[in-house]
Amino acid sequence: MLEEELVELRFRLGDGSDMGPIRYSSALTIAMLKERIVSEWPKDTKITPKGSTDLKLISSGKILENSQTIAQCRTPFSDLPGGLGSGGAGGGVITMHVVVQPSLTKTKTEKKVDDMPKKVTVCSCTIS
């Protein structure tokens, strides 16, 4: 039976705090990783994502695509000393930056609702 390769990841949040390091399967997709991050998000932070679509993950200066696996994202690390690309116990911890950014469609929808004129009902009564 094949042993599952685990990768140690640390997530640097916008306020400078960290989540992790936590070991994840290298077969996990970025979309699944984002879901896990949202579920484990610290409760005492000012900015909190409403869902995984509010998150952007950045590694080695690149925004990671939801369809990529963790293994595909670590490819650039294979040439670094210390064996980060080789996995295993001595592989080190990979730090990914997490940016919380509400999705554009939500923002536009909320703005349109806020900009809409409010309904005002005027009742006119005639007294004879």
PDB file of C-alpha atoms in Angstrom:
ATOM      1  CA  MET A   1       0.000   0.000   0.000  1.00  0.00           C
ATOM      2  CA  LEU A   2       1.327   3.443  -0.932  1.00  0.00           C
ATOM      3  CA  GLU A   3       2.042   5.796   1.912  1.00  0.00           C
ATOM      4  CA  GLU A   4       0.326   9.159   1.573  1.00  0.00           C
ATOM      5  CA  GLU A   5       2.784  12.052   1.243  1.00  0.00           C
ATOM      6  CA  LEU A   6       2.151  14.761   3.822  1.00  0.00           C
ATOM      7  CA  VAL A   7       3.245  18.372   3.521  1.00  0.00           C
ATOM      8  CA  GLU A   8       3.614  20.790   6.429  1.00  0.00           C
ATOM      9  CA  LEU A   9       1.952  24.125   5.700  1.00  0.00           C
ATOM     10  CA  ARG A  10       1.767  27.353   7.673  1.00  0.00           C
ATOM     11  CA  PHE A  11      -0.665  30.086   6.690  1.00  0.00           C
ATOM     12  CA  ARG A  12       0.289  33.726   7.268  1.00  0.00           C
ATOM     13  CA  LEU A  13      -2.832  35.839   7.749  1.00  0.00           C
ATOM     14  CA  GLY A  14      -3.176  39.507   6.848  1.00  0.00           C
ATOM     15  CA  ASP A  15      -2.747  40.643  10.467  1.00  0.00           C
ATOM     16  CA  GLY A  16       0.643  38.882  10.671  1.00  0.00           C
ATOM     17  CA  SER A  17      -0.560  35.927  12.747  1.00  0.00           C
ATOM     18  CA  ASP A  18      -0.096  32.327  11.638  1.00  0.00           C
ATOM     19  CA  MET A  19      -2.266  29.231  11.400  1.00  0.00           C
ATOM     20  CA  GLY A  20      -0.283  26.019  11.689  1.00  0.00           C
ATOM     21  CA  PRO A  21       1.981  24.429  10.804  1.00  0.00           C
ATOM     22  CA  ILE A  22      -0.414  21.609   9.986  1.00  0.00           C
ATOM     23  CA  ARG A  23       0.248  18.500   7.885  1.00  0.00           C
ATOM     24  CA  TYR A  24      -1.907  18.045   4.800  1.00  0.00           C
ATOM     25  CA  SER A  25      -2.043  15.428   2.070  1.00  0.00           C
ATOM     26  CA  SER A  26      -0.137  16.545  -1.030  1.00  0.00           C
ATOM     27  CA  ALA A  27      -3.118  15.314  -3.100  1.00  0.00           C
ATOM     28  CA  LEU A  28      -5.448  17.911  -1.529  1.00  0.00           C
ATOM     29  CA  THR A  29      -6.633  20.578  -3.971  1.00  0.00           C
ATOM     30  CA  ILE A  30      -6.335  24.289  -3.224  1.00  0.00           C
ATOM     31  CA  ALA A  31     -10.159  24.523  -3.200  1.00  0.00           C
ATOM     32  CA  MET A  32     -10.342  21.841  -0.471  1.00  0.00           C
ATOM     33  CA  LEU A  33      -7.497  23.528   1.407  1.00  0.00           C
ATOM     34  CA  LYS A  34      -9.384  26.839   1.376  1.00  0.00           C
ATOM     35  CA  GLU A  35     -12.460  25.108   2.839  1.00  0.00           C
ATOM     36  CA  ARG A  36     -10.306  23.731   5.683  1.00  0.00           C
ATOM     37  CA  ILE A  37      -8.774  27.165   6.300  1.00  0.00           C
ATOM     38  CA  VAL A  38     -12.235  28.782   6.550  1.00  0.00           C
ATOM     39  CA  SER A  39     -13.394  26.098   9.009  1.00  0.00           C
ATOM     40  CA  GLU A  40     -10.267  26.561  11.174  1.00  0.00           C
ATOM     41  CA  TRP A  41     -10.162  30.386  10.911  1.00  0.00           C
ATOM     42  CA  PRO A  42      -9.345  32.067  14.267  1.00  0.00           C
ATOM     43  CA  LYS A  43     -12.462  33.569  15.858  1.00  0.00           C
ATOM     44  CA  ASP A  44     -10.689  36.596  17.368  1.00  0.00           C
ATOM     45  CA  THR A  45      -9.602  38.248  14.085  1.00  0.00           C
ATOM     46  CA  LYS A  46     -11.040  41.492  12.693  1.00  0.00           C
ATOM     47  CA  ILE A  47     -11.440  40.229   9.139  1.00  0.00           C
ATOM     48  CA  THR A  48     -13.154  36.869   8.686  1.00  0.00           C
ATOM     49  CA  PRO A  49     -13.889  35.174   5.355  1.00  0.00           C
ATOM     50  CA  LYS A  50     -17.540  34.278   4.729  1.00  0.00           C
ATOM     51  CA  GLY A  51     -16.526  31.364   2.514  1.00  0.00           C
ATOM     52  CA  SER A  52     -13.678  29.834   0.571  1.00  0.00           C
ATOM     53  CA  THR A  53     -14.360  32.117  -2.406  1.00  0.00           C
ATOM     54  CA  ASP A  54     -13.240  35.052  -0.236  1.00  0.00           C
ATOM     55  CA  LEU A  55      -9.722  33.577   0.081  1.00  0.00           C
ATOM     56  CA  LYS A  56      -6.670  33.870  -2.123  1.00  0.00           C
ATOM     57  CA  LEU A  57      -3.653  31.670  -1.346  1.00  0.00           C
ATOM     58  CA  ILE A  58      -0.239  32.926  -2.395  1.00  0.00           C
ATOM     59  CA  SER A  59       2.897  30.787  -2.515  1.00  0.00           C
ATOM     60  CA  SER A  60       6.218  31.885  -3.998  1.00  0.00           C
ATOM     61  CA  GLY A  61       4.574  35.096  -5.174  1.00  0.00           C
ATOM     62  CA  LYS A  62       1.912  33.292  -7.211  1.00  0.00           C
ATOM     63  CA  ILE A  63      -1.837  33.136  -6.599  1.00  0.00           C
ATOM     64  CA  LEU A  64      -2.740  29.454  -6.439  1.00  0.00           C
ATOM     65  CA  GLU A  65      -5.529  28.071  -8.617  1.00  0.00           C
ATOM     66  CA  ASN A  66      -8.366  26.088  -6.989  1.00  0.00           C
ATOM     67  CA  SER A  67      -7.863  23.112  -9.310  1.00  0.00           C
ATOM     68  CA  GLN A  68      -4.174  22.653  -8.411  1.00  0.00           C
ATOM     69  CA  THR A  69      -3.051  20.144  -5.806  1.00  0.00           C
ATOM     70  CA  ILE A  70      -0.600  20.995  -3.042  1.00  0.00           C
ATOM     71  CA  ALA A  71       1.956  18.772  -4.790  1.00  0.00           C
ATOM     72  CA  GLN A  72       1.641  20.849  -7.981  1.00  0.00           C
ATOM     73  CA  CYS A  73       2.084  24.098  -6.049  1.00  0.00           C
ATOM     74  CA  ARG A  74       5.328  23.030  -4.373  1.00  0.00           C
ATOM     75  CA  THR A  75       7.152  22.234  -7.600  1.00  0.00           C
ATOM     76  CA  PRO A  76       9.330  25.388  -7.472  1.00  0.00           C
ATOM     77  CA  PHE A  77      10.691  24.319  -4.066  1.00  0.00           C
ATOM     78  CA  SER A  78      12.359  21.179  -5.416  1.00  0.00           C
ATOM     79  CA  ASP A  79      15.597  23.016  -6.217  1.00  0.00           C
ATOM     80  CA  LEU A  80      15.968  24.634  -2.805  1.00  0.00           C
ATOM     81  CA  PRO A  81      18.487  23.254  -0.295  1.00  0.00           C
ATOM     82  CA  GLY A  82      16.941  21.290   2.534  1.00  0.00           C
ATOM     83  CA  GLY A  83      14.801  19.070   0.348  1.00  0.00           C
ATOM     84  CA  LEU A  84      11.542  21.018   0.491  1.00  0.00           C
ATOM     85  CA  GLY A  85      10.467  19.453  -2.773  1.00  0.00           C
ATOM     86  CA  SER A  86      11.280  15.917  -1.737  1.00  0.00           C
ATOM     87  CA  GLY A  87       8.716  15.643   1.068  1.00  0.00           C
ATOM     88  CA  GLY A  88       9.390  13.483   4.076  1.00  0.00           C
ATOM     89  CA  ALA A  89      10.110  14.434   7.669  1.00  0.00           C
ATOM     90  CA  GLY A  90      12.987  16.796   6.911  1.00  0.00           C
ATOM     91  CA  GLY A  91      11.070  18.664   4.220  1.00  0.00           C
ATOM     92  CA  GLY A  92      10.475  21.815   6.245  1.00  0.00           C
ATOM     93  CA  VAL A  93       7.408  23.991   6.518  1.00  0.00           C
ATOM     94  CA  ILE A  94       5.989  25.849   3.520  1.00  0.00           C
ATOM     95  CA  THR A  95       4.438  29.222   4.347  1.00  0.00           C
ATOM     96  CA  MET A  96       1.506  30.377   2.236  1.00  0.00           C
ATOM     97  CA  HIS A  97       0.021  33.837   2.514  1.00  0.00           C
ATOM     98  CA  VAL A  98      -3.753  34.124   2.904  1.00  0.00           C
ATOM     99  CA  VAL A  99      -5.573  37.175   1.570  1.00  0.00           C
ATOM    100  CA  VAL A 100      -9.224  37.727   2.459  1.00  0.00           C
ATOM    101  CA  GLN A 101     -10.933  39.457  -0.431  1.00  0.00           C
ATOM    102  CA  PRO A 102     -14.721  39.361  -0.809  1.00  0.00           C
ATOM    103  CA  SER A 103     -15.681  38.132  -4.255  1.00  0.00           C
ATOM    104  CA  LEU A 104     -16.400  40.853  -6.811  1.00  0.00           C
ATOM    105  CA  THR A 105     -19.909  39.607  -7.613  1.00  0.00           C
ATOM    106  CA  LYS A 106     -20.971  39.839  -3.963  1.00  0.00           C
ATOM    107  CA  THR A 107     -19.571  43.353  -3.676  1.00  0.00           C
ATOM    108  CA  LYS A 108     -21.338  44.535  -6.848  1.00  0.00           C
ATOM    109  CA  THR A 109     -24.626  42.951  -5.761  1.00  0.00           C
ATOM    110  CA  GLU A 110     -24.421  44.514  -2.297  1.00  0.00           C
ATOM    111  CA  LYS A 111     -23.608  47.897  -3.824  1.00  0.00           C
ATOM    112  CA  LYS A 112     -26.542  47.703  -6.238  1.00  0.00           C
ATOM    113  CA  VAL A 113     -28.906  46.925  -3.359  1.00  0.00           C
ATOM    114  CA  ASP A 114     -27.514  49.825  -1.310  1.00  0.00           C
ATOM    115  CA  ASP A 115     -27.785  52.243  -4.256  1.00  0.00           C
ATOM    116  CA  MET A 116     -31.387  51.356  -5.021  1.00  0.00           C
ATOM    117  CA  PRO A 117     -33.952  53.940  -3.999  1.00  0.00           C
ATOM    118  CA  LYS A 118     -35.868  52.997  -0.913  1.00  0.00           C
ATOM    119  CA  LYS A 119     -39.606  52.456  -1.285  1.00  0.00           C
ATOM    120  CA  VAL A 120     -41.544  55.131   0.460  1.00  0.00           C
ATOM    121  CA  THR A 121     -45.224  54.694   1.043  1.00  0.00           C
ATOM    122  CA  VAL A 122     -47.128  57.899   1.493  1.00  0.00           C
ATOM    123  CA  CYS A 123     -50.602  57.724   2.870  1.00  0.00           C
ATOM    124  CA  SER A 124     -52.826  60.643   2.078  1.00  0.00           C
ATOM    125  CA  CYS A 125     -55.981  60.992   3.997  1.00  0.00           C
ATOM    126  CA  THR A 126     -58.803  63.413   3.287  1.00  0.00           C
ATOM    127  CA  ILE A 127     -60.903  64.565   6.168  1.00  0.00           C
ATOM    128  CA  SER A 128     -64.307  65.998   5.263  1.00  0.00           C
TER     129      SER A 128
END
